[in-house]
mmCIF file of C-alpha atoms and ligand atoms in Angstrom:
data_model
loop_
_atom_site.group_PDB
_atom_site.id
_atom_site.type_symbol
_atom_site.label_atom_id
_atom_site.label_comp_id
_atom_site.label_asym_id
_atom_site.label_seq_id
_atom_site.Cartn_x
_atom_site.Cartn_y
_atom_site.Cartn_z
ATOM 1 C CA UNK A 145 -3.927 -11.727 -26.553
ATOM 2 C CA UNK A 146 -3.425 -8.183 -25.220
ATOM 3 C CA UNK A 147 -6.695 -6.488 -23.910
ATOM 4 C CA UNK A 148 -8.289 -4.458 -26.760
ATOM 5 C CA UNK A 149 -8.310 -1.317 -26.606
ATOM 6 C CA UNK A 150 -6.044 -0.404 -23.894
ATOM 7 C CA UNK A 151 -7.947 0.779 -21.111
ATOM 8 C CA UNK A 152 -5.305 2.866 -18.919
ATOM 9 C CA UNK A 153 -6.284 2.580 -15.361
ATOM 10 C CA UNK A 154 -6.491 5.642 -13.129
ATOM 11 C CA UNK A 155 -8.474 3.265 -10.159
ATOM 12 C CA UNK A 156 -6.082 3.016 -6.976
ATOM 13 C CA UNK A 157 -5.000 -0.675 -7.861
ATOM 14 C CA UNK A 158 -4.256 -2.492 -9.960
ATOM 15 C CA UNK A 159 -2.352 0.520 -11.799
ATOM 16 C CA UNK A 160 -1.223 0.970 -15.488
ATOM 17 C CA UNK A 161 1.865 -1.542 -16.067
ATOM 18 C CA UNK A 162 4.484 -0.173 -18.509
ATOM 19 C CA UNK A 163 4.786 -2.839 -21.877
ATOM 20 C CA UNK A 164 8.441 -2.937 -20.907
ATOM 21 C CA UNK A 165 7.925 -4.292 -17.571
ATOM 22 C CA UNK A 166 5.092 -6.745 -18.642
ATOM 23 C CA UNK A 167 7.354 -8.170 -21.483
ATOM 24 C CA UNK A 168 10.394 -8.860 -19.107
ATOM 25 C CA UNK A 169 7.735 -11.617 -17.508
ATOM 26 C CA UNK A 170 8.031 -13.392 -20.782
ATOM 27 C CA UNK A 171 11.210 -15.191 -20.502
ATOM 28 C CA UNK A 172 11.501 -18.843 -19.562
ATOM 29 C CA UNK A 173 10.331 -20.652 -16.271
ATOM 30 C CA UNK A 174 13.630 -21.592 -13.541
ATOM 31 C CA UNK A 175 13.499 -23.802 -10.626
ATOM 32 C CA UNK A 176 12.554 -22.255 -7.634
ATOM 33 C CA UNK A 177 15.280 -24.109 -6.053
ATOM 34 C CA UNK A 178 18.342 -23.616 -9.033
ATOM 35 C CA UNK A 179 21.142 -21.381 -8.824
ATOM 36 C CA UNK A 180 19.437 -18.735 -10.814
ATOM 37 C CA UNK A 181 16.168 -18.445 -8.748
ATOM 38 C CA UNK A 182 19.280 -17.980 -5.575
ATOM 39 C CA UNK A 183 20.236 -15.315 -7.706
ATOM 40 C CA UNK A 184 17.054 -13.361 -8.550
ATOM 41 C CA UNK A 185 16.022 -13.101 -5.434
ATOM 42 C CA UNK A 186 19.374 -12.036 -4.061
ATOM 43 C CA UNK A 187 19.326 -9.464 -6.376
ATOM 44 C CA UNK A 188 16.272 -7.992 -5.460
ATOM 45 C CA UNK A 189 16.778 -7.989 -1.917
ATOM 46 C CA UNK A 190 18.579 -4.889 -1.813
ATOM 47 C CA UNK A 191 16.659 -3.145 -3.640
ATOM 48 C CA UNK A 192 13.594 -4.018 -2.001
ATOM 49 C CA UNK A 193 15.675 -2.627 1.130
ATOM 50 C CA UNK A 194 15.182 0.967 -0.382
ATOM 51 C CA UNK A 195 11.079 0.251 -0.854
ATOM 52 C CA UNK A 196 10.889 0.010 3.056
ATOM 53 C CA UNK A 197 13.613 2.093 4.220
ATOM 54 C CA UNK A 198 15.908 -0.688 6.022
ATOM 55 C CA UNK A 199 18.946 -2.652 6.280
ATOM 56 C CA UNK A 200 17.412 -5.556 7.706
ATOM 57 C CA UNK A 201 14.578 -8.125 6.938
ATOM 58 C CA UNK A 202 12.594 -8.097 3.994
ATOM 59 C CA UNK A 203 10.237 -10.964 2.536
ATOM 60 C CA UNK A 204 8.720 -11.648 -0.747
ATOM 61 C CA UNK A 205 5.715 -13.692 -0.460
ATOM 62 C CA UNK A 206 3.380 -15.081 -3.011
ATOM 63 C CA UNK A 207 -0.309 -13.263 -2.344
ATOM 64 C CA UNK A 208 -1.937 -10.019 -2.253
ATOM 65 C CA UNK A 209 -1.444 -7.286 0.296
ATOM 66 C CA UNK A 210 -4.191 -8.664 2.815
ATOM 67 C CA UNK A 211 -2.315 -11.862 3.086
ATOM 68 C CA UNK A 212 0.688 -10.227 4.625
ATOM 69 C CA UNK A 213 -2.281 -8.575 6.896
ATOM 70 C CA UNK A 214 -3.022 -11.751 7.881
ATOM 71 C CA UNK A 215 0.423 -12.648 7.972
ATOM 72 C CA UNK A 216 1.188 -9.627 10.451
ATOM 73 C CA UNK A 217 -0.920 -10.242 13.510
ATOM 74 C CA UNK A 218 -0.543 -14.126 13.341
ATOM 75 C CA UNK A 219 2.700 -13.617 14.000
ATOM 76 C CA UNK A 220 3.150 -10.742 15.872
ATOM 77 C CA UNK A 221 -0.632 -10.261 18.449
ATOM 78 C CA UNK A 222 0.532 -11.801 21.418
ATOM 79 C CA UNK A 223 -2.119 -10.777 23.480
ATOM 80 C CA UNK A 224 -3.996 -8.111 22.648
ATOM 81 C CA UNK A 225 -4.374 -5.617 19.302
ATOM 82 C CA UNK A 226 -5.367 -1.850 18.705
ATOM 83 C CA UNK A 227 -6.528 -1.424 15.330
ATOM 84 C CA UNK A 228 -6.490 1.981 14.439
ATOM 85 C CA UNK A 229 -9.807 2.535 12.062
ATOM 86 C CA UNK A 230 -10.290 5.671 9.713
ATOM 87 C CA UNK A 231 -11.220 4.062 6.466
ATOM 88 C CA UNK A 232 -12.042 0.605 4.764
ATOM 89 C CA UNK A 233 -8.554 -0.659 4.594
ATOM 90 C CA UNK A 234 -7.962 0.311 8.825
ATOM 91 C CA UNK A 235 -11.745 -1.626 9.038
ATOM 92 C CA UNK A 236 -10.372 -4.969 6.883
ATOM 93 C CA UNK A 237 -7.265 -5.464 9.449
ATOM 94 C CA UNK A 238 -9.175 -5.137 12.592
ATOM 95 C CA UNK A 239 -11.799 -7.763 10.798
ATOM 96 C CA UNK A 240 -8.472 -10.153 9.939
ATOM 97 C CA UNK A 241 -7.368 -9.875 13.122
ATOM 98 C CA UNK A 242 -10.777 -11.118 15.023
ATOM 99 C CA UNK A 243 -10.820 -13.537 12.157
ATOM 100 C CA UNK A 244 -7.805 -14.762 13.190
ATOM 101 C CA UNK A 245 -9.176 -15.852 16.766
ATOM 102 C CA UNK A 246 -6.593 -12.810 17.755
ATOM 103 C CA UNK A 247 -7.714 -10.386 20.662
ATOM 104 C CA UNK A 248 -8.699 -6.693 19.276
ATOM 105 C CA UNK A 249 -10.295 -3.683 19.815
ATOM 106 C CA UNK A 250 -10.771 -0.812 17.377
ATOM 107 C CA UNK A 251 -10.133 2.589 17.493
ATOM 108 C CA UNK A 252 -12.341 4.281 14.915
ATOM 109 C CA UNK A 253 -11.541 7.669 14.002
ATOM 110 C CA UNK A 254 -14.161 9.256 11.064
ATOM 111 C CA UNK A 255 -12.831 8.406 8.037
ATOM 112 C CA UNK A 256 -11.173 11.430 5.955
ATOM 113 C CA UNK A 257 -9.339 12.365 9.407
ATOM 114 C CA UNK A 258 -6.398 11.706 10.457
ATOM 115 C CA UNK A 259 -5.235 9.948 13.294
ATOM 116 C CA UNK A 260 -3.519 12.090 16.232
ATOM 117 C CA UNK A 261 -0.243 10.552 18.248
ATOM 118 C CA UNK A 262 -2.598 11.651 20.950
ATOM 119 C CA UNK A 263 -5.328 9.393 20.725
ATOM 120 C CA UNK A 264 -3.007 6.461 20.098
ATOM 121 C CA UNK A 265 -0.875 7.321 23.443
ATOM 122 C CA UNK A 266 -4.102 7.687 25.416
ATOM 123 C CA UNK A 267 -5.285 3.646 24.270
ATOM 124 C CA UNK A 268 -1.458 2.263 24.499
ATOM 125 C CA UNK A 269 -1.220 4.302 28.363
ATOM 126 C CA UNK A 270 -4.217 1.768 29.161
ATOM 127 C CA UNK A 271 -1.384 -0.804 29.479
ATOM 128 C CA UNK A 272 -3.779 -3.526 27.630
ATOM 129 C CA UNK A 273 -1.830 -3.671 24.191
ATOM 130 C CA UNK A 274 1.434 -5.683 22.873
ATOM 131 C CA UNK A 275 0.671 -4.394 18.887
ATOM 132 C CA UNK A 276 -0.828 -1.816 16.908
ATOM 133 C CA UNK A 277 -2.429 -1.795 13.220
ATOM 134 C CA UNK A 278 -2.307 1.035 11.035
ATOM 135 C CA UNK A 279 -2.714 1.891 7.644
ATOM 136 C CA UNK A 280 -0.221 4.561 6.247
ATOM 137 C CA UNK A 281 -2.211 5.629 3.192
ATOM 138 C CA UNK A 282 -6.214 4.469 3.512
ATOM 139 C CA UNK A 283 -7.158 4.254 0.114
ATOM 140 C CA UNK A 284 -10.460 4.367 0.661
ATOM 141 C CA UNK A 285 -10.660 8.338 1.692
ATOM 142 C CA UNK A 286 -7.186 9.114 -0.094
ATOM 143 C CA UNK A 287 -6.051 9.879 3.316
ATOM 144 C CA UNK A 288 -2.074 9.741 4.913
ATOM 145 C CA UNK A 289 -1.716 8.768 8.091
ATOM 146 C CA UNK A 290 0.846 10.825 10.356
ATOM 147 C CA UNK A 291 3.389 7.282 10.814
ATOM 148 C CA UNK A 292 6.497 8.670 11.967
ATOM 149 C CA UNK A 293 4.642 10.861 14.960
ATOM 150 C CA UNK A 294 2.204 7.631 15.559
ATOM 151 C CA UNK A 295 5.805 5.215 15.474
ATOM 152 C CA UNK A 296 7.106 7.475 18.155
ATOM 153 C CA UNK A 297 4.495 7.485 20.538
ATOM 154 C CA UNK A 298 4.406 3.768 20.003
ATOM 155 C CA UNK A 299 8.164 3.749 21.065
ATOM 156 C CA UNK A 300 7.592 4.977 24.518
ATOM 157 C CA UNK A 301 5.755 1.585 24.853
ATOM 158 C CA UNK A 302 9.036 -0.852 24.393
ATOM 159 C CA UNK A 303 6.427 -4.187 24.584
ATOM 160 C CA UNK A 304 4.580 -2.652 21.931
ATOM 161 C CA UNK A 305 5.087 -3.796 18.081
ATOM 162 C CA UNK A 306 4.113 -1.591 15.384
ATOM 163 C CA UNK A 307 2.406 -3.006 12.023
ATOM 164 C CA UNK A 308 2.173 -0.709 9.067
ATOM 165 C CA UNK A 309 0.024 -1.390 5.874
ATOM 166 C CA UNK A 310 1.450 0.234 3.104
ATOM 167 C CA UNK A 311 -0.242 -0.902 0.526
ATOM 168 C CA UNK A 312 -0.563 1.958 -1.758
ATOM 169 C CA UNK A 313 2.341 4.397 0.044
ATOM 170 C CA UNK A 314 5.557 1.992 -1.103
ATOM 171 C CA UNK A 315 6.717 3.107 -4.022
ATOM 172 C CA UNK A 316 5.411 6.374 -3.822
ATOM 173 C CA UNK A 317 6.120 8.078 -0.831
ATOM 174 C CA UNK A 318 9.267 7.653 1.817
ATOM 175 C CA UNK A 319 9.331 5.196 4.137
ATOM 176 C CA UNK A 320 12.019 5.279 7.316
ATOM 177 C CA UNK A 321 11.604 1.749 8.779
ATOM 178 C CA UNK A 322 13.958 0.971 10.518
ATOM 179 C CA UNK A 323 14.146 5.156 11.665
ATOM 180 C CA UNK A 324 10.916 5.136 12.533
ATOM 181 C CA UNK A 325 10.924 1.752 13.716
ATOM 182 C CA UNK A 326 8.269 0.073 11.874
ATOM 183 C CA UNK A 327 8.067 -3.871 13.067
ATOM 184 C CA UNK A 328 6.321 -5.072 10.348
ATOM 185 C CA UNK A 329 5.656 -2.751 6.829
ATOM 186 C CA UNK A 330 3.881 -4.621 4.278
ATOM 187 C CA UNK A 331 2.613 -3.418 0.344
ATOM 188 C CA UNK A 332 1.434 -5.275 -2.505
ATOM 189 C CA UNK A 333 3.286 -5.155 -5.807
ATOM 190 C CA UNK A 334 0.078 -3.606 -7.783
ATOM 191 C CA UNK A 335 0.152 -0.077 -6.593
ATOM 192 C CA UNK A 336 2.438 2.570 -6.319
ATOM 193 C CA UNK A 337 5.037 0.103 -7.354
ATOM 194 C CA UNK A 338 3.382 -0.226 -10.839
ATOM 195 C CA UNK A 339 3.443 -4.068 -11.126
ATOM 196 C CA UNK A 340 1.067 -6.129 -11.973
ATOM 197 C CA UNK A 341 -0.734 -7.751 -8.544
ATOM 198 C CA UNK A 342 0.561 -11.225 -6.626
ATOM 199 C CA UNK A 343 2.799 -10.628 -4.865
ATOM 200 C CA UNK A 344 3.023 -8.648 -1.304
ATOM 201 C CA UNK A 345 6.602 -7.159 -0.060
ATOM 202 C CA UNK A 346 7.774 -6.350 3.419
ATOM 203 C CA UNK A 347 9.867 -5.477 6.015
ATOM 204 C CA UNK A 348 10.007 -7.100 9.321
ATOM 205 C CA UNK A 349 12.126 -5.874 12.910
ATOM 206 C CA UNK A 350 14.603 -8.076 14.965
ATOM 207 C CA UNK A 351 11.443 -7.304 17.509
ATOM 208 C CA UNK A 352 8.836 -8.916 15.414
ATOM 209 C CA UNK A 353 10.814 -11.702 15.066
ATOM 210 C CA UNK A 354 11.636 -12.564 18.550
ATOM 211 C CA UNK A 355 7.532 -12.424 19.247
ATOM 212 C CA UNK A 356 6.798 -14.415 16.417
ATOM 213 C CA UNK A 357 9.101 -17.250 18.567
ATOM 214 C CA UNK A 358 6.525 -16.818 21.162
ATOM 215 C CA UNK A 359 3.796 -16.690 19.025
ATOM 216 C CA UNK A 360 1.792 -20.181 19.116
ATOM 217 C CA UNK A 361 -0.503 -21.179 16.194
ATOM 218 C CA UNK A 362 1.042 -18.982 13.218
ATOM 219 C CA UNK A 363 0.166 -21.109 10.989
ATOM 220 C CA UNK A 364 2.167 -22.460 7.847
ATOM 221 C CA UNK A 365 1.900 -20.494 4.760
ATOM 222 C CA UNK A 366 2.576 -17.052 6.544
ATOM 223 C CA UNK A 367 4.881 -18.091 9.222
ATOM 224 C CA UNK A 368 7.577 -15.697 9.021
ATOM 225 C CA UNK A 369 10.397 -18.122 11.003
ATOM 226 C CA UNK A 370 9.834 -20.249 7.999
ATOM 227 C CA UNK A 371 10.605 -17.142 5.261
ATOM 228 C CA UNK A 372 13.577 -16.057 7.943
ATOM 229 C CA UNK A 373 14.744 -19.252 7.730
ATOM 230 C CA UNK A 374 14.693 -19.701 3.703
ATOM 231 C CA UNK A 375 15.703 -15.809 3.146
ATOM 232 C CA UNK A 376 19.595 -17.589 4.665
ATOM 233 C CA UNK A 377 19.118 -19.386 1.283
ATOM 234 C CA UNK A 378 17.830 -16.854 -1.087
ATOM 235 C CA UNK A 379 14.752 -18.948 -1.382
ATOM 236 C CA UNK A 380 11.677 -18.883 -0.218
ATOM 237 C CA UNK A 381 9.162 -22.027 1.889
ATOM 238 C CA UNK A 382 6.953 -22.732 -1.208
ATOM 239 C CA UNK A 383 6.816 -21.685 -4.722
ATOM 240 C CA UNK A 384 7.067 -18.429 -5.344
ATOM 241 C CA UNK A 385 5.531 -16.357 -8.356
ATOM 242 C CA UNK A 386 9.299 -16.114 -10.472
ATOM 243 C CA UNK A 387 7.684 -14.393 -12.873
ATOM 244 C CA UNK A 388 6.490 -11.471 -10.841
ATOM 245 C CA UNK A 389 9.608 -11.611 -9.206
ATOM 246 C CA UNK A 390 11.427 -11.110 -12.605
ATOM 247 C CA UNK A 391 9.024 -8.257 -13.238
ATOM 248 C CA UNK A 392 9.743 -6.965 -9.861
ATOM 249 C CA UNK A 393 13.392 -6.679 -10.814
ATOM 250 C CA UNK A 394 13.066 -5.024 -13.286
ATOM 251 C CA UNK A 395 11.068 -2.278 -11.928
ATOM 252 C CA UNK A 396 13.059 -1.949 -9.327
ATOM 253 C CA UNK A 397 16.320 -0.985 -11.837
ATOM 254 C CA UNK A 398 14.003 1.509 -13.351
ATOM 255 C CA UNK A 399 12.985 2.878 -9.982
ATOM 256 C CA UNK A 400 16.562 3.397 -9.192
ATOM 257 C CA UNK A 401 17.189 4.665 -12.668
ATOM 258 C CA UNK A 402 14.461 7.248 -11.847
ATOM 259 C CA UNK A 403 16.502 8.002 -8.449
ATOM 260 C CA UNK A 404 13.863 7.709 -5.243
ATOM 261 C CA UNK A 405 13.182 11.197 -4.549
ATOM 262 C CA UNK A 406 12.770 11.744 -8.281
ATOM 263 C CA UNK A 407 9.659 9.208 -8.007
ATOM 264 C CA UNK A 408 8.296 10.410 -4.944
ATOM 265 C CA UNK A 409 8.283 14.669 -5.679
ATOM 266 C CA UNK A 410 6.860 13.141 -9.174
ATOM 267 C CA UNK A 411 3.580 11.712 -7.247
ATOM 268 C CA UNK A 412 3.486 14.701 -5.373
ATOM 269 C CA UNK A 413 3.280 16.627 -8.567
ATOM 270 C CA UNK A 414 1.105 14.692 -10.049
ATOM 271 C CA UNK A 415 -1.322 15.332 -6.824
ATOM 272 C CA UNK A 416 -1.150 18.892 -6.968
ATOM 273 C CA UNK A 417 -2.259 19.069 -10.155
ATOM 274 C CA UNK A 418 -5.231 16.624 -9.514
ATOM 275 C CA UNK A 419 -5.949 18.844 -6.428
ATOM 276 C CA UNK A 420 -5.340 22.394 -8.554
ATOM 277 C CA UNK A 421 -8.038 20.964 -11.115
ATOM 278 C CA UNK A 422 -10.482 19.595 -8.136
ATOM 279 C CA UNK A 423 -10.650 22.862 -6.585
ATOM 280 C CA UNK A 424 -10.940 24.733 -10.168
ATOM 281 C CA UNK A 425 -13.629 22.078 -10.894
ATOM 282 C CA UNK A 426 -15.800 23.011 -7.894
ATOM 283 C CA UNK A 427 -15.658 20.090 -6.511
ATOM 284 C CA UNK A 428 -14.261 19.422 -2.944
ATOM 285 C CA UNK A 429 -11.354 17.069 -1.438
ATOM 286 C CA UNK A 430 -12.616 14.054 1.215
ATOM 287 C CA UNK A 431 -9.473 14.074 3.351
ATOM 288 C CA UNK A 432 -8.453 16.850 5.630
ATOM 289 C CA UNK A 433 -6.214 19.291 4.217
ATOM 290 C CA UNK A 434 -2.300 18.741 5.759
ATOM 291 C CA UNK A 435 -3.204 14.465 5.182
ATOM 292 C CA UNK A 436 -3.893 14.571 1.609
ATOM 293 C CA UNK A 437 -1.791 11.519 -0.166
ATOM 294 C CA UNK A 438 0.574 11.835 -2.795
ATOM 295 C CA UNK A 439 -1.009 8.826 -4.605
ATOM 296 C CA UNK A 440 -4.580 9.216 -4.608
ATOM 297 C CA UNK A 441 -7.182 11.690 -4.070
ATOM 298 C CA UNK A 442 -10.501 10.785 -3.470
ATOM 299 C CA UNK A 443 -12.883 13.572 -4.658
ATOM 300 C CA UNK A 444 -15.677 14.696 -3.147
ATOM 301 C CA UNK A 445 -18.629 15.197 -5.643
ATOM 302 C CA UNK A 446 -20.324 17.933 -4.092
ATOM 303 C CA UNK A 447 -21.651 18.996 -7.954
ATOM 304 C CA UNK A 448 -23.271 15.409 -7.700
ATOM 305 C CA UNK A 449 -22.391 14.148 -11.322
ATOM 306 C CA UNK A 450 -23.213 11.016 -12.554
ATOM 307 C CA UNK A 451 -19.936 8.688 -11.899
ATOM 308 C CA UNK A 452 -21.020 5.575 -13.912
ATOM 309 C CA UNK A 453 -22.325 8.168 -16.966
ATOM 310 C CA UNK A 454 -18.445 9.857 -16.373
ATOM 311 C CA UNK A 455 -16.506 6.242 -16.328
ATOM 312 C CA UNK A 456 -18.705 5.155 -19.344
ATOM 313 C CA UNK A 457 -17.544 8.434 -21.384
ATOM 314 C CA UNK A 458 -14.057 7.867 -19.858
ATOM 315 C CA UNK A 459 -14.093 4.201 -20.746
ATOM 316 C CA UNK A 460 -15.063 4.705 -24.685
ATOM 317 C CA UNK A 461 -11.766 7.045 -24.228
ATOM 318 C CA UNK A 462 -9.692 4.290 -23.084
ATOM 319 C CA UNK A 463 -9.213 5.932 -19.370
ATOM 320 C CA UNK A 464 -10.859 4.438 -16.290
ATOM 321 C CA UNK A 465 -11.143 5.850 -12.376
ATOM 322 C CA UNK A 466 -12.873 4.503 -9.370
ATOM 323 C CA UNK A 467 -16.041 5.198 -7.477
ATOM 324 C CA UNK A 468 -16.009 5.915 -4.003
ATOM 325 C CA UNK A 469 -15.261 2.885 -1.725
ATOM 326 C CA UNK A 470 -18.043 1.183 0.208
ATOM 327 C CA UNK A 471 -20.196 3.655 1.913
ATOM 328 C CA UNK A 472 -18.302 6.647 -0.195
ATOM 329 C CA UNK A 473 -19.991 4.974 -3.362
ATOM 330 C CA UNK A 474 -21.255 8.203 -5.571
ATOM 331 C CA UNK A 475 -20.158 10.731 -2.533
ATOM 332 C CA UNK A 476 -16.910 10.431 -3.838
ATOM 333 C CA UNK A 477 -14.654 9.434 -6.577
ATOM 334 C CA UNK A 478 -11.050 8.638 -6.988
ATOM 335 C CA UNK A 479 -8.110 9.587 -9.083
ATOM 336 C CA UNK A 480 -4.973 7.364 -8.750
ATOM 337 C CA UNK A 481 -1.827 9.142 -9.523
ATOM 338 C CA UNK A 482 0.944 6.727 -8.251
ATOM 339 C CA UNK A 483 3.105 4.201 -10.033
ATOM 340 C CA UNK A 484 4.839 5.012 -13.470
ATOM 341 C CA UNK A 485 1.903 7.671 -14.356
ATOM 342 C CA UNK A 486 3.286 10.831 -15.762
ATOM 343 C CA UNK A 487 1.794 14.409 -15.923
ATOM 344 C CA UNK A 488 0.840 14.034 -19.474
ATOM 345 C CA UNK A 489 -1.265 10.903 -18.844
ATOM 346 C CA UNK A 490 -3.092 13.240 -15.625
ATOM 347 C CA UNK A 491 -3.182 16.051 -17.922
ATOM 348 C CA UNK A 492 -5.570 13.665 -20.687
ATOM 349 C CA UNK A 493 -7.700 12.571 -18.302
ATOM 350 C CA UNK A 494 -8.826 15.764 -16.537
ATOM 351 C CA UNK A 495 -9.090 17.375 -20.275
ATOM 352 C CA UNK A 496 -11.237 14.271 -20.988
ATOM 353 C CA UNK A 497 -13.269 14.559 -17.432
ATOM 354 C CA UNK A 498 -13.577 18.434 -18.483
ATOM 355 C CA UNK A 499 -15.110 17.598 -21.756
ATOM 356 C CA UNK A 500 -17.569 15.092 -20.190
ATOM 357 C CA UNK A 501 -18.854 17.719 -18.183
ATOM 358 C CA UNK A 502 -19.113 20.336 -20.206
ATOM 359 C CA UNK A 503 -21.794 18.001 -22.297
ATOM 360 C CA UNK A 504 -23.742 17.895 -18.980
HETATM 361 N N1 LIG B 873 -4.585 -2.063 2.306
HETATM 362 C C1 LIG B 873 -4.774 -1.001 1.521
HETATM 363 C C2 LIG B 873 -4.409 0.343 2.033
HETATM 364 C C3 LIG B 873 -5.293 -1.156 0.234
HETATM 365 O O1 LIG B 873 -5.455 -0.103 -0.568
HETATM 366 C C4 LIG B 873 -5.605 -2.453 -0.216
HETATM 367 C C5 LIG B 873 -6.184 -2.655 -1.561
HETATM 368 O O2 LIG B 873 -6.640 -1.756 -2.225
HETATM 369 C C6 LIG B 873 -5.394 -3.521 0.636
HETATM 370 C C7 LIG B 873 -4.870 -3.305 1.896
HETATM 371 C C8 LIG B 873 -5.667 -4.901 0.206
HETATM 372 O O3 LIG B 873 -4.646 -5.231 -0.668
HETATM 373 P P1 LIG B 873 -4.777 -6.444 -1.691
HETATM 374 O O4 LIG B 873 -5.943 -6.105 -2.582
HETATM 375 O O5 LIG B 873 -3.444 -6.436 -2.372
HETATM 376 O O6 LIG B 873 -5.041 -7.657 -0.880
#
């Protein structure tokens, strides 16, 4: 039975899922080791290509976004990782990576500001690093890391792999990976990709590869010699979520249909007009201006409403956005405009936020 009513989601993940794209799940169950699985996945391949921005490596795995966290510094910490730290998500990797017996130390920058190439070359000059963690867009503070100036710095270190969390940035902003020369770039299918959550996406460098090989201890489920190894074979080590996959698919045609660039000025649209009502609102923005992202904005609720009365009012409206994260709980609130949302679903929800405060 469908969820009723419809409550359309505005929180950054899990986002809205079109009825098109939830309906092409329903079609019947195929081997994950037939002909026709071969072909599914071969036919999202390249498509998934144009998510990451490269010709080369890209894995579909069966889990959410932090397992292909996980699944980045088990294979690729040799020695010793810098996890760069200006929000929850940053804070989550560095906490995977001691959890994962690996070697770290965190560079925490306030959250809301944006990391400088700067303070990354002065850590990686130390000599004491073989990887980096970063998070493009931290969707805790609805901030944008600069990548492509960090992913240059880190090139001037050739021992040094880069891992990018892109969690809620695929889908709805440009990534260059192989350009900027991303090692491993990983998102979850419930964001800016508007697909329902399970499964996590990424791209991984010739470089990444050849440390995984000297990598002991990467475990099983995550090992990514054992998805290079099944990719030669369209398949993948254990059973993989076909549905999603076949939901995938077909998101990915109607991403194309929509042309890239199409998708990606459309979230930055969609932000500026969040941002042109914030600042009309009086309210103010949590991320430094020039790092705002394109598919959320986290709000900073300096006219101190009440955020459960506001989702309460929104909710008997069928509309639903997200508190602050963590800390930011009630300091903040958050307006996801990524995935498949469109200016007239924005334009509803502000009207409705308007008329919620007007009662006040
Ligand atoms: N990284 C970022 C930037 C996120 O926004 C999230 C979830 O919101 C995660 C990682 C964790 O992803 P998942 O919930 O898919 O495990």
């Amino acid at each position: 039975m469908p969820h009723d009513p419809h409550i359309r989601l505005f929180i950054p993940g899990p986002v809205d899922v079109r009825p098109g794209i939830l309906n092409a799940q329903a079609v019947p169950m195929i081997g994950h080791r037939s002909p026709e699985y071969a072909n599914l996945q071969g036919r999202i391949i390249p498509k998934l290509r144009r998510v990451f921005g490269t010709a080369g490596r890209v894995f579909i795995v069966t889990s959410s976004g932090t397992g292909l966290q996980e699944a980045a510094v088990r294979n690729c910490v040799g020695h010793h990782c810098l996890s760069l730290v200006n929000g929850a998500f940053g804070q989550r990797w560095y906490e995977v990576t001691l959890a994962n017996a690996k070697p770290a130390d965190d560079l925490q920058i306030p959250w809301g500001t944006a990391i400088q190439p700067e303070q990354l070359d002065d850590r990686l000059r130390t000599g004491n690093y073989d990887t980096v963690t970063v998070v493009f867009n931290e969707t805790s503070t609805g901030l944008l890391n600069p990548i492509p100036e960090m992913a240059e710095v880190v090139c001037r270190y050739p021992n040094v792999l880069l891992l990018v969390d892109a969690v809620s940035a695929a889908g709805g902003t440009e990534i260059r990976a192989d350009e900027w020369r991303l090692d491993v770039c990983l998102t979850s299918s419930q964001k800016a990709l508007g697909l329902p959550p399970g499964l996590a996406l990424c791209s991984v460098s010739d470089q990444a590869i050849q440390r995984a090989h000297a990598v002991p201890s990467r475990g099983w489920y995550f090992d990514f010699l054992q998805y290079d190894k099944y990719a030669a074979k369209n398949h993948t080590p254990a059973t993989p979520a076909i549905s999603l996959m076949v939901a995938l698919d077909a998101q990915l045609d109607a991403i194309e249909d929509e042309g890239w660039n199409v998708r990606f000025t459309r979230h930055r649209r969609l932000m500026r007009q969040v941002h042109d009502w914030v600042t009309d609102s009086g309210f103010g923005f949590f991320a430094d201006a020039g790092y705002r992202s394109p598919t959320v904005t986290a709000v900073e609720n300096t006219r101190n409403i009440d955020l459960g009365g506001l989702n309460a009012y929104l909710r008997q409206r069928g509309m639903l956005i997200s508190n602050g994260y963590g800390p930011l709980k009630d300091k903040t609130f958050r307006i996801a405009h990524m995935g498949d949302t469109t200016e007239e679903d924005i334009s509803v929800l502000l009207e409705t936020i308007d008329s919620y405060l007007a009662g006040q």
